[in-house]
Short mmCIF file of C-alpha atoms and ligand atoms in Angstrom, two decimals:
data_model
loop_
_atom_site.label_atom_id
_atom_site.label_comp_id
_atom_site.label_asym_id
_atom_site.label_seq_id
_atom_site.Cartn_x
_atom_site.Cartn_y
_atom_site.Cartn_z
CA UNK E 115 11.12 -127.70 -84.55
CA UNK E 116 14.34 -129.79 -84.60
CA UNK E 117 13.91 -130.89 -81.15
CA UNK E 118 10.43 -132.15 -81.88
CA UNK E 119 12.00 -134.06 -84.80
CA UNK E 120 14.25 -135.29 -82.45
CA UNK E 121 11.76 -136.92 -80.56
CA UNK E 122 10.66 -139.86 -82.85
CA UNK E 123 12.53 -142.38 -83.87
CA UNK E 124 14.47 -141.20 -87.17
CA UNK E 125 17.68 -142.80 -88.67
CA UNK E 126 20.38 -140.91 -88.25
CA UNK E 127 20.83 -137.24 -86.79
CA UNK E 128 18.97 -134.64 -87.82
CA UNK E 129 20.42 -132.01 -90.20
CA UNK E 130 17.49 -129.87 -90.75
CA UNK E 131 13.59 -129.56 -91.78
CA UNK E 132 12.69 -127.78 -94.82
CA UNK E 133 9.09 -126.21 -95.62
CA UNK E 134 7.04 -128.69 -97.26
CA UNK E 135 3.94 -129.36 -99.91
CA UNK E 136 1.31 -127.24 -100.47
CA UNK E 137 -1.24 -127.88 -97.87
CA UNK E 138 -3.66 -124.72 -96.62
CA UNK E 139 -4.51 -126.68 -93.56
CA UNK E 140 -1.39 -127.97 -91.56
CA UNK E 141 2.09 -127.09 -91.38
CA UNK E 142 4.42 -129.81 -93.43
CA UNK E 143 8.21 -129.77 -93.23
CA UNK E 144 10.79 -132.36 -95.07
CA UNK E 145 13.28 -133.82 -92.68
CA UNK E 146 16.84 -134.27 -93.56
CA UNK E 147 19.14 -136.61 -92.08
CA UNK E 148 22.13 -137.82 -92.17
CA UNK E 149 21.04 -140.74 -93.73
CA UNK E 150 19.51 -141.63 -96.80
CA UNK E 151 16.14 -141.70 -95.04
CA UNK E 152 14.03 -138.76 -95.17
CA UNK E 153 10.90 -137.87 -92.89
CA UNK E 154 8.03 -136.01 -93.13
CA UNK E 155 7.08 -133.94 -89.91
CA UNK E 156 3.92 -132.05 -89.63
CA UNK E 157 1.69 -129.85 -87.14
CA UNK E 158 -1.19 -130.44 -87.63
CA UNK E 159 -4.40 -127.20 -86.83
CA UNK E 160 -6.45 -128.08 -84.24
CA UNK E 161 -8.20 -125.06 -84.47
CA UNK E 162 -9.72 -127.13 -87.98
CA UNK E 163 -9.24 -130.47 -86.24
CA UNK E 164 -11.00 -130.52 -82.72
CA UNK E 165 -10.29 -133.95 -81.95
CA UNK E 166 -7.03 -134.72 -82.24
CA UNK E 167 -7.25 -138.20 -80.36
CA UNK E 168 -9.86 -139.28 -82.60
CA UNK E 169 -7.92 -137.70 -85.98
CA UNK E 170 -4.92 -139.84 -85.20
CA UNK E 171 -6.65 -143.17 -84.17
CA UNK E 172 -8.67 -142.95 -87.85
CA UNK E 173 -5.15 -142.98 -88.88
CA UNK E 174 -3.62 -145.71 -87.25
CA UNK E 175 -6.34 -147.76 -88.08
CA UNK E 176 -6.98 -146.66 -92.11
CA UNK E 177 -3.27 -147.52 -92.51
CA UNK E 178 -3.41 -150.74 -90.66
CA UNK E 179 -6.03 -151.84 -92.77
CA UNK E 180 -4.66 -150.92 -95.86
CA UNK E 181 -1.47 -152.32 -95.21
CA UNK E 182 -3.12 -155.43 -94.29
CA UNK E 183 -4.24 -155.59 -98.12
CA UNK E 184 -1.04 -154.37 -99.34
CA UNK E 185 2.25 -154.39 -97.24
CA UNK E 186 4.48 -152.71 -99.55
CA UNK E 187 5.96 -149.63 -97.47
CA UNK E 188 5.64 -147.38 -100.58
CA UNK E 189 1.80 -148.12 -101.29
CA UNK E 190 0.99 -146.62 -97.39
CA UNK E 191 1.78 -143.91 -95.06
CA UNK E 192 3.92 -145.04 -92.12
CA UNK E 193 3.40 -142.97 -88.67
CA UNK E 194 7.01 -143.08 -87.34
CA UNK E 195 6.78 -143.60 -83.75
CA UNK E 196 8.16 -141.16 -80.78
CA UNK E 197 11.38 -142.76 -78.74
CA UNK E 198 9.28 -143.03 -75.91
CA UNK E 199 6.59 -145.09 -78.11
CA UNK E 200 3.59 -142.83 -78.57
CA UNK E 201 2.83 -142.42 -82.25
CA UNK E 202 2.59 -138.84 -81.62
CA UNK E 203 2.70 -135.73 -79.72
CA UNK E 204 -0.34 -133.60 -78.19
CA UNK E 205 1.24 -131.09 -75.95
CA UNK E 206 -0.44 -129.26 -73.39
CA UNK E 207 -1.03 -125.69 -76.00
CA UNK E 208 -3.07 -128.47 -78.40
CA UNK E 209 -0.45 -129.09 -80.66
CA UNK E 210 -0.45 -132.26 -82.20
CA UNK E 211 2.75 -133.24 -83.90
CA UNK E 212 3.40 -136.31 -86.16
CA UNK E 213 6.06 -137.70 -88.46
CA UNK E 214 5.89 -140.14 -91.46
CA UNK E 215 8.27 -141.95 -93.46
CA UNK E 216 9.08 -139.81 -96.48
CA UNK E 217 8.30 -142.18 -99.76
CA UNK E 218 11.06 -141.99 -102.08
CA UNK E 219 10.93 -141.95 -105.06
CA UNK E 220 7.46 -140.27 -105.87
CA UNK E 221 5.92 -136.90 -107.07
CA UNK E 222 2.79 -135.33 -106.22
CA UNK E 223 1.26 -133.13 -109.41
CA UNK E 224 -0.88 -129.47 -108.68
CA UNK E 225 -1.74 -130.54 -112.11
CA UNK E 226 -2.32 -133.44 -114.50
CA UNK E 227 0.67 -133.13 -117.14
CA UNK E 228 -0.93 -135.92 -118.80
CA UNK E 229 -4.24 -137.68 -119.11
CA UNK E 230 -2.54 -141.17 -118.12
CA UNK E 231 -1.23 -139.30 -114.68
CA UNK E 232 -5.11 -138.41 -114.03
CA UNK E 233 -6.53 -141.99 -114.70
CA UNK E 234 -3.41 -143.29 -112.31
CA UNK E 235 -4.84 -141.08 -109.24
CA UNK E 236 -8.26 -142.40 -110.10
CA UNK E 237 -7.38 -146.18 -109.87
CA UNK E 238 -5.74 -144.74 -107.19
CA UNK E 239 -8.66 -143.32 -105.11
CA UNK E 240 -11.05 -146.15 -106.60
CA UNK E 241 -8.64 -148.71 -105.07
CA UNK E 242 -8.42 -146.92 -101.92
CA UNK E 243 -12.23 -146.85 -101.52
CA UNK E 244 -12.65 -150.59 -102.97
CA UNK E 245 -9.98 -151.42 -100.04
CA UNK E 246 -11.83 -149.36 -97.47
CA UNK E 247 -15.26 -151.37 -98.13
CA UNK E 248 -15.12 -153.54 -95.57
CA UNK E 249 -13.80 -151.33 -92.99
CA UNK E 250 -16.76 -151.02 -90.01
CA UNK E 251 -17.36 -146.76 -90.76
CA UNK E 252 -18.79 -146.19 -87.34
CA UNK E 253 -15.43 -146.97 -85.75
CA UNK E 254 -14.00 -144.31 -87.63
CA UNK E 255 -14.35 -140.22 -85.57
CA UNK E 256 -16.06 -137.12 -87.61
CA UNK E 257 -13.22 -135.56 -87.90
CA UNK E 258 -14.53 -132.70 -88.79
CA UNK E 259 -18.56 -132.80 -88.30
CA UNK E 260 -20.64 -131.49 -91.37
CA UNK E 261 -17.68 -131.24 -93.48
CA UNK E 262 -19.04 -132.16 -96.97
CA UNK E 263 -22.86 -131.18 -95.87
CA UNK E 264 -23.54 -128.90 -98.39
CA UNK E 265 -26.44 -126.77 -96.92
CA UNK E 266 -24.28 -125.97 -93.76
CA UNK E 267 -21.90 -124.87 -96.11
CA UNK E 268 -23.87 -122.10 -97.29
CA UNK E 269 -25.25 -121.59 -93.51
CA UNK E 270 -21.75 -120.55 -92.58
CA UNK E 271 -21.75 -118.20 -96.33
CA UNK E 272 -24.79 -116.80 -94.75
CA UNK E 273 -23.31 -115.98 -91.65
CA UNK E 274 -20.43 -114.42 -93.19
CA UNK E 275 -22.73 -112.16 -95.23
CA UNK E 276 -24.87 -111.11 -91.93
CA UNK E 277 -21.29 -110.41 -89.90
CA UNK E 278 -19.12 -108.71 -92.69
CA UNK E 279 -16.12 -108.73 -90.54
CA UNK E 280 -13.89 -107.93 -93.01
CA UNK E 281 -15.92 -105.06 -94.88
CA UNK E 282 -15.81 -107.07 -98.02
CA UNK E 283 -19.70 -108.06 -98.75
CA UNK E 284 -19.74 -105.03 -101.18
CA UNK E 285 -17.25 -106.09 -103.47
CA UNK E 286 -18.11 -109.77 -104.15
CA UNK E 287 -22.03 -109.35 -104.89
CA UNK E 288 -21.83 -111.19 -108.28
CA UNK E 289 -19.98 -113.89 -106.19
CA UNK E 290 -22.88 -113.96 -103.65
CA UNK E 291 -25.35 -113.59 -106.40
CA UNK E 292 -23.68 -116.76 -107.93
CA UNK E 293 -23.88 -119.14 -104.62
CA UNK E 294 -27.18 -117.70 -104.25
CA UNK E 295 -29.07 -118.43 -107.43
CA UNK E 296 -27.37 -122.54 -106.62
CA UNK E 297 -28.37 -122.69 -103.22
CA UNK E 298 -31.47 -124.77 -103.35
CA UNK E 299 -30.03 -127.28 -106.06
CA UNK E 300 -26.87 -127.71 -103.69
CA UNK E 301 -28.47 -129.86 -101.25
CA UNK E 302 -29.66 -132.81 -103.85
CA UNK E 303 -26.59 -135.81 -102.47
CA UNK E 304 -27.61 -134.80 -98.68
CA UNK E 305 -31.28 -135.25 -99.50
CA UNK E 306 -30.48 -138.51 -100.89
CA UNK E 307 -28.60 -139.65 -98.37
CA UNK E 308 -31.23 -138.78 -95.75
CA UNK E 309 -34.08 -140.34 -97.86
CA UNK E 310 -31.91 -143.54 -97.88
CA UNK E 311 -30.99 -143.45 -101.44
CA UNK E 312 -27.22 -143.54 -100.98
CA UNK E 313 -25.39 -145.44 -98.84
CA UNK E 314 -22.54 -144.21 -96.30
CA UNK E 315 -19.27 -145.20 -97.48
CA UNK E 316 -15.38 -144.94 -95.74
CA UNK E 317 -14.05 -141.95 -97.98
CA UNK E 318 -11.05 -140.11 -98.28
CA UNK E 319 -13.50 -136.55 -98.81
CA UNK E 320 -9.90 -134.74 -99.85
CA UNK E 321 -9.33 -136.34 -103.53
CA UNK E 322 -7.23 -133.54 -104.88
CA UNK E 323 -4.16 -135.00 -107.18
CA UNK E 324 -1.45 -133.44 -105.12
CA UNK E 325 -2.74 -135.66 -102.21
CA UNK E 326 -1.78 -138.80 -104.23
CA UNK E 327 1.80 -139.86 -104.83
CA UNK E 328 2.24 -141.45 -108.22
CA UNK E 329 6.31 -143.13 -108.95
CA UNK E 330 8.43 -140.53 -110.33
CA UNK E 331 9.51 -142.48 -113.38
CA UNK E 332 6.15 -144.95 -114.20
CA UNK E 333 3.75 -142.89 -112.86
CA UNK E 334 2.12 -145.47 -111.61
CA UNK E 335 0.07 -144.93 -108.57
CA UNK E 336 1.78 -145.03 -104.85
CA UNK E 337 0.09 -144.12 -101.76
CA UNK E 338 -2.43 -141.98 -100.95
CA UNK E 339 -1.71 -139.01 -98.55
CA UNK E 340 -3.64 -136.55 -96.11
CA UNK E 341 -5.87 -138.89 -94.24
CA UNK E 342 -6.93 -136.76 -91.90
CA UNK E 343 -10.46 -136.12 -93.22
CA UNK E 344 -11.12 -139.59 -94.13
CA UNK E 345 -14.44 -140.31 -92.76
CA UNK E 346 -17.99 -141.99 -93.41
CA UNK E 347 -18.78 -140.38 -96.59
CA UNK E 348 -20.02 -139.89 -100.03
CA UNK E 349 -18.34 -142.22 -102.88
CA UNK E 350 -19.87 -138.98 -105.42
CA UNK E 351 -17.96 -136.36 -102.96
CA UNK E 352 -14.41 -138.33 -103.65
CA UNK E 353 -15.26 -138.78 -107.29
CA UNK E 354 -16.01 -135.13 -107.42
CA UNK E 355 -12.98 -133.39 -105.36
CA UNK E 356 -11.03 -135.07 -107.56
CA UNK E 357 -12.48 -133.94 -111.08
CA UNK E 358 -12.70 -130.47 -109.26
CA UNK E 359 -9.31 -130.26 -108.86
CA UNK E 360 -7.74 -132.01 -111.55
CA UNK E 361 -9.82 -132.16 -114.57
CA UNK E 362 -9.13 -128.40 -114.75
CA UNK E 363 -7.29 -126.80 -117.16
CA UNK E 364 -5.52 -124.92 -114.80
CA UNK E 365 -4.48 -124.31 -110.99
CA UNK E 366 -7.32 -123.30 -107.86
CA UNK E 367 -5.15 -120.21 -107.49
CA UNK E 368 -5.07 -119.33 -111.16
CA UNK E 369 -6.18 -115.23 -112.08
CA UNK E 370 -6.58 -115.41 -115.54
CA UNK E 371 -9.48 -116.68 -115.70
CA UNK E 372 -9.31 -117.08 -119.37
CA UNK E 373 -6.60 -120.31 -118.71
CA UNK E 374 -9.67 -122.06 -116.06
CA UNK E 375 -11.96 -124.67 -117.97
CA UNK E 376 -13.09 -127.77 -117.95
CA UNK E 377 -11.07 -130.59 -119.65
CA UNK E 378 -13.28 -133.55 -120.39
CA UNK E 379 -10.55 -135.46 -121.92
CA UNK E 380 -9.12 -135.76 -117.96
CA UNK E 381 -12.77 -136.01 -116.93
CA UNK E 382 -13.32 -139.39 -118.45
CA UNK E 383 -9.33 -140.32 -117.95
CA UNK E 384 -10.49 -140.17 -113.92
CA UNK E 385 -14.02 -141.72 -114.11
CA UNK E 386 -12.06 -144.92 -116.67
CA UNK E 387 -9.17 -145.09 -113.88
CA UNK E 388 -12.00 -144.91 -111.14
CA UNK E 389 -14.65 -146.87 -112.39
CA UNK E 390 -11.94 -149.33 -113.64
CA UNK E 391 -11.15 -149.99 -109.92
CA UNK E 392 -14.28 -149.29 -107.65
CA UNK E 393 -16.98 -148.99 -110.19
CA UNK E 394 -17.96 -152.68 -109.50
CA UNK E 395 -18.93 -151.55 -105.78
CA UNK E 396 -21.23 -148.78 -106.45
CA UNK E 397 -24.88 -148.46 -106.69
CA UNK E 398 -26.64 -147.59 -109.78
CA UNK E 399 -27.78 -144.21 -107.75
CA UNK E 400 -24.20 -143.85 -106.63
CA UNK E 401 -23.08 -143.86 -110.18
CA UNK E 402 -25.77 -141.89 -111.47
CA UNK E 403 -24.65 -138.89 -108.86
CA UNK E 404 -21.48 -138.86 -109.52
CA UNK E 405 -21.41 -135.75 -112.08
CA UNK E 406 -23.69 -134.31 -109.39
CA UNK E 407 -20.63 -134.57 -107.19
CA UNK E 408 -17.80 -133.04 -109.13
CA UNK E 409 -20.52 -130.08 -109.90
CA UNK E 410 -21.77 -130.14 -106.03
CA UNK E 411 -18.35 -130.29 -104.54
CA UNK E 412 -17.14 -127.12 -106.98
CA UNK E 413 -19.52 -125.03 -106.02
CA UNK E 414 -19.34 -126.41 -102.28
CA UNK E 415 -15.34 -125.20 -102.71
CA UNK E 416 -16.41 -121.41 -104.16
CA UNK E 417 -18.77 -121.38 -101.26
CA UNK E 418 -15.87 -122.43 -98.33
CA UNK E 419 -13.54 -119.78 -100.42
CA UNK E 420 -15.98 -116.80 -100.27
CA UNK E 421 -16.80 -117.65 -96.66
CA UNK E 422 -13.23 -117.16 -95.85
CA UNK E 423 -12.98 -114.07 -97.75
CA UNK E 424 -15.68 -112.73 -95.99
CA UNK E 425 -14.53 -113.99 -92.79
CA UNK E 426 -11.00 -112.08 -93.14
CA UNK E 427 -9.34 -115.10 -94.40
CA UNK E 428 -8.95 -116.88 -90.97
CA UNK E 429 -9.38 -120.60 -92.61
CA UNK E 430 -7.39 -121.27 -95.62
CA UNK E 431 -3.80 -120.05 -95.73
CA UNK E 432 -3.15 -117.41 -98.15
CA UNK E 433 -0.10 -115.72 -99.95
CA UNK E 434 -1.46 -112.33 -101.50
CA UNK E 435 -4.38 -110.64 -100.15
CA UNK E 436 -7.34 -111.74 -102.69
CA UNK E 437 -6.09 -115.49 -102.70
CA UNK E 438 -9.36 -116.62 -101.49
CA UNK E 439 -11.18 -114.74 -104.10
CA UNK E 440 -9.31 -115.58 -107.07
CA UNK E 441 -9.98 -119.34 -105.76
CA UNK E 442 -14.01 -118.81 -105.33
CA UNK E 443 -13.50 -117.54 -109.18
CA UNK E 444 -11.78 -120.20 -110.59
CA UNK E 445 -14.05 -122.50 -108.98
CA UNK E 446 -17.29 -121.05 -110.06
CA UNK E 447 -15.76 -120.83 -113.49
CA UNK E 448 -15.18 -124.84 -113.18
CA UNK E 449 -19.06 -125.25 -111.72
CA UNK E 450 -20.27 -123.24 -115.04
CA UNK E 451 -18.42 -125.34 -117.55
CA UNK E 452 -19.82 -128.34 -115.45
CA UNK E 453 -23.43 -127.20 -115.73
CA UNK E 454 -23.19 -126.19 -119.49
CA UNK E 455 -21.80 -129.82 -120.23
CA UNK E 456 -24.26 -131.79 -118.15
CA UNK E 457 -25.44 -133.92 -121.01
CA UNK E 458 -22.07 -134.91 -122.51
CA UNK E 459 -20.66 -135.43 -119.43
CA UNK E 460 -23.67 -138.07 -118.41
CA UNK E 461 -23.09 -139.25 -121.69
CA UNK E 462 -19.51 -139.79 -121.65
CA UNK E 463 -20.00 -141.75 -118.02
CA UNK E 464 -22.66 -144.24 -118.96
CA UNK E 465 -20.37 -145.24 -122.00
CA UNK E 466 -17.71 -145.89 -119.89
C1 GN1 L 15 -7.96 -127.97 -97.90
O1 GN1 L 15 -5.15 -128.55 -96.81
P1 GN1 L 15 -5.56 -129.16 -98.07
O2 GN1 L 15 -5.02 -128.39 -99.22
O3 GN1 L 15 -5.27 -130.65 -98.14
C2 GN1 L 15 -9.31 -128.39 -97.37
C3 GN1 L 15 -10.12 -129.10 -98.44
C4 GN1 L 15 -10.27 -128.19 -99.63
C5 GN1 L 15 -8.89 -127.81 -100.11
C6 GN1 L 15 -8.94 -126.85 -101.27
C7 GN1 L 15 -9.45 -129.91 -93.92
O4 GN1 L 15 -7.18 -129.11 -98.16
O5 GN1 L 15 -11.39 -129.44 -97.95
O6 GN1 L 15 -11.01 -128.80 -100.66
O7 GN1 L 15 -8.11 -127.22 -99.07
N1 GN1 L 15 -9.14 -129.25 -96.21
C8 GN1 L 15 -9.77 -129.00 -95.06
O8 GN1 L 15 -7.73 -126.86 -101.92
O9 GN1 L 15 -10.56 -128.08 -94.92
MG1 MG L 16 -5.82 -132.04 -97.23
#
């Protein structure tokens, strides 16, 4: 691994690369130098990502545009490039390998310590999205086809049923029962989109907190991270990863499921921070769905979790053997308290 770090240009020799972040996707190491500067190195699945060429071209040209608006180094992600001037590596086994400047002087949170950290990330995404509006979307690859299409979501839970390759159908049939009884509601954004009534925007379609850096002392928003699903998209889908995630009470791994609600003091702390900063671009419908997306997306996520549970856990990345099923829980817990609180949550958004 050193001697891939070795190929791009760093500051400095290498002293070492450290595990990094808390991904389930890629691989992410810290590089250490023997300079102040600091790197971030990762390998990224292209089992997950089939087109690698088209991945890192999004890239260059997301950050290019968004540095164009903003050209502070700390407010983007910087590709570092290779010493032989590629701006990364694709080997002949498929590996693509890339490096970025480490921002100092920023945390990521797998929680909201405080409402004002939660309304940061959502000025945050908002401004991303705002900055992103006049970015042509068809330039930009699928990088991964389908990914927030609902209804193929639960084709692939289907699948995973009919195949049972890990034995496990029999154990999670008030999990199945759950996805099951939602399955025709779960469809209502794509419908929309396909009858016209939303428009395609350039989204990030990954809004969790920890994939926003916030200044370690302000906490005022810094860059946004992971843009390696950012894609034409849903503006309800970004709005709704992010409530998902981070206007929960606890973490997407958590087993007591007595510590997993909803927290609507963070859910209107996001929707102030991202209305405050995008709200002026979106359609009436768009604004309208956006509950539908942080309820949509939740279950979506409990669906994707059970798949891979079914599957024999050959998606996510896991660290104990039911990881995938104490997620689905915690996220059908969060899609409950959603559903029971339709009304004040509607209510809460249209003051806002
Ligand atoms: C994955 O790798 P990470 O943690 O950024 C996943 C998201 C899920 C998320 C759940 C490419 O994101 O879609 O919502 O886990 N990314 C991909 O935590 O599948
Ligand atoms: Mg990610």
């Amino acid at each position: 691994m050193r001697e891939t770090a070795q190929q791009f240009r760093t500051e400095g020799t290498i002293i070492g690369c450290v595990p990094f972040g808390s991904g389930h996707i890629n691989q992410t190491w810290l590089v250490v130098t023997n300079q102040p500067h600091l790197y971030i190195l990762q390998r990224v699945n292209t089992e997950t990502f089939r087109d690698p060429e088209g991945l890192m071209n999004n890239i260059l040209m997301v950050t290019k545009h968004l540095r164009k608006q903003d050209p502070d180094p700390r407010h983007v992600m910087t590709l570092v490039k290779l010493r032989d001037g590629r701006d990364y590596i694709l080997n002949g086994r498929k590996e693509l390998w890339r490096m970025y400047e480490y921002v100092t002087g920023g945390v990521c949170l797998d929680r909201a310590e405080t409402a004002a950290d939660f309304r940061n990330s959502g000025i945050a995404f908002g401004s991303f999205q705002k900055k992103m509006a006049d970015f042509p979307a068809e330039q930009l690859t699928e990088t991964i086809p389908g990914f927030h299409d609902t209804p193929k979501r639960y084709e692939a839970l289907h699948e995973a049923i009919r195949e049972d390759r890990a034995g496990r159908v029999k154990d999670v049939q008030p999990e199945i029962g759950f996805m099951l009884e939602r399955e025709a509601g779960a469809g209502l954004l794509q419908r929309m989109l396909r009858a016209g009534g939303l428009p395609l925007r350039v989204t990030h379609n990954d809004t969790k907190l920890n994939n926003v850096m916030l200044d370690e002392k302000t906490r005022e928003p810094l860059c946004i991270l992971d843009l390696d699903t950012v894609m034409p998209g849903l503006a309800a889908n970004d709005f709704g990863d992010s409530i998902r995630f981070g206007a929960s009470t606890a973490e997407e791994d958590e087993k007591d499921l007595d510590k997993v609600h909803l927290d609507l003091e963070l859910y209107r702390a996001y929707a102030e921070g991202f209305l405050g900063s995008c709200g002026d671009r979106l359609t009436r419908a768009e604004r309208e769905t956006l509950p539908d997306g942080a309820r949509i997306i939740t279950l979506e996520n409990a669906v994707r979790f059970l798949t891979d549970y079914l599957n024999g856990d050959t998606y996510y990345h896991i660290e104990r053997p039911e990881h995938n099923l104490d997620r689905t829980r915690t996220q059908m817990a969060l899609t409950r308290e959603m559903e029971k609180n339709d009304g004040i949550i509607r209510k809460m958004m249209s003051a806002i």
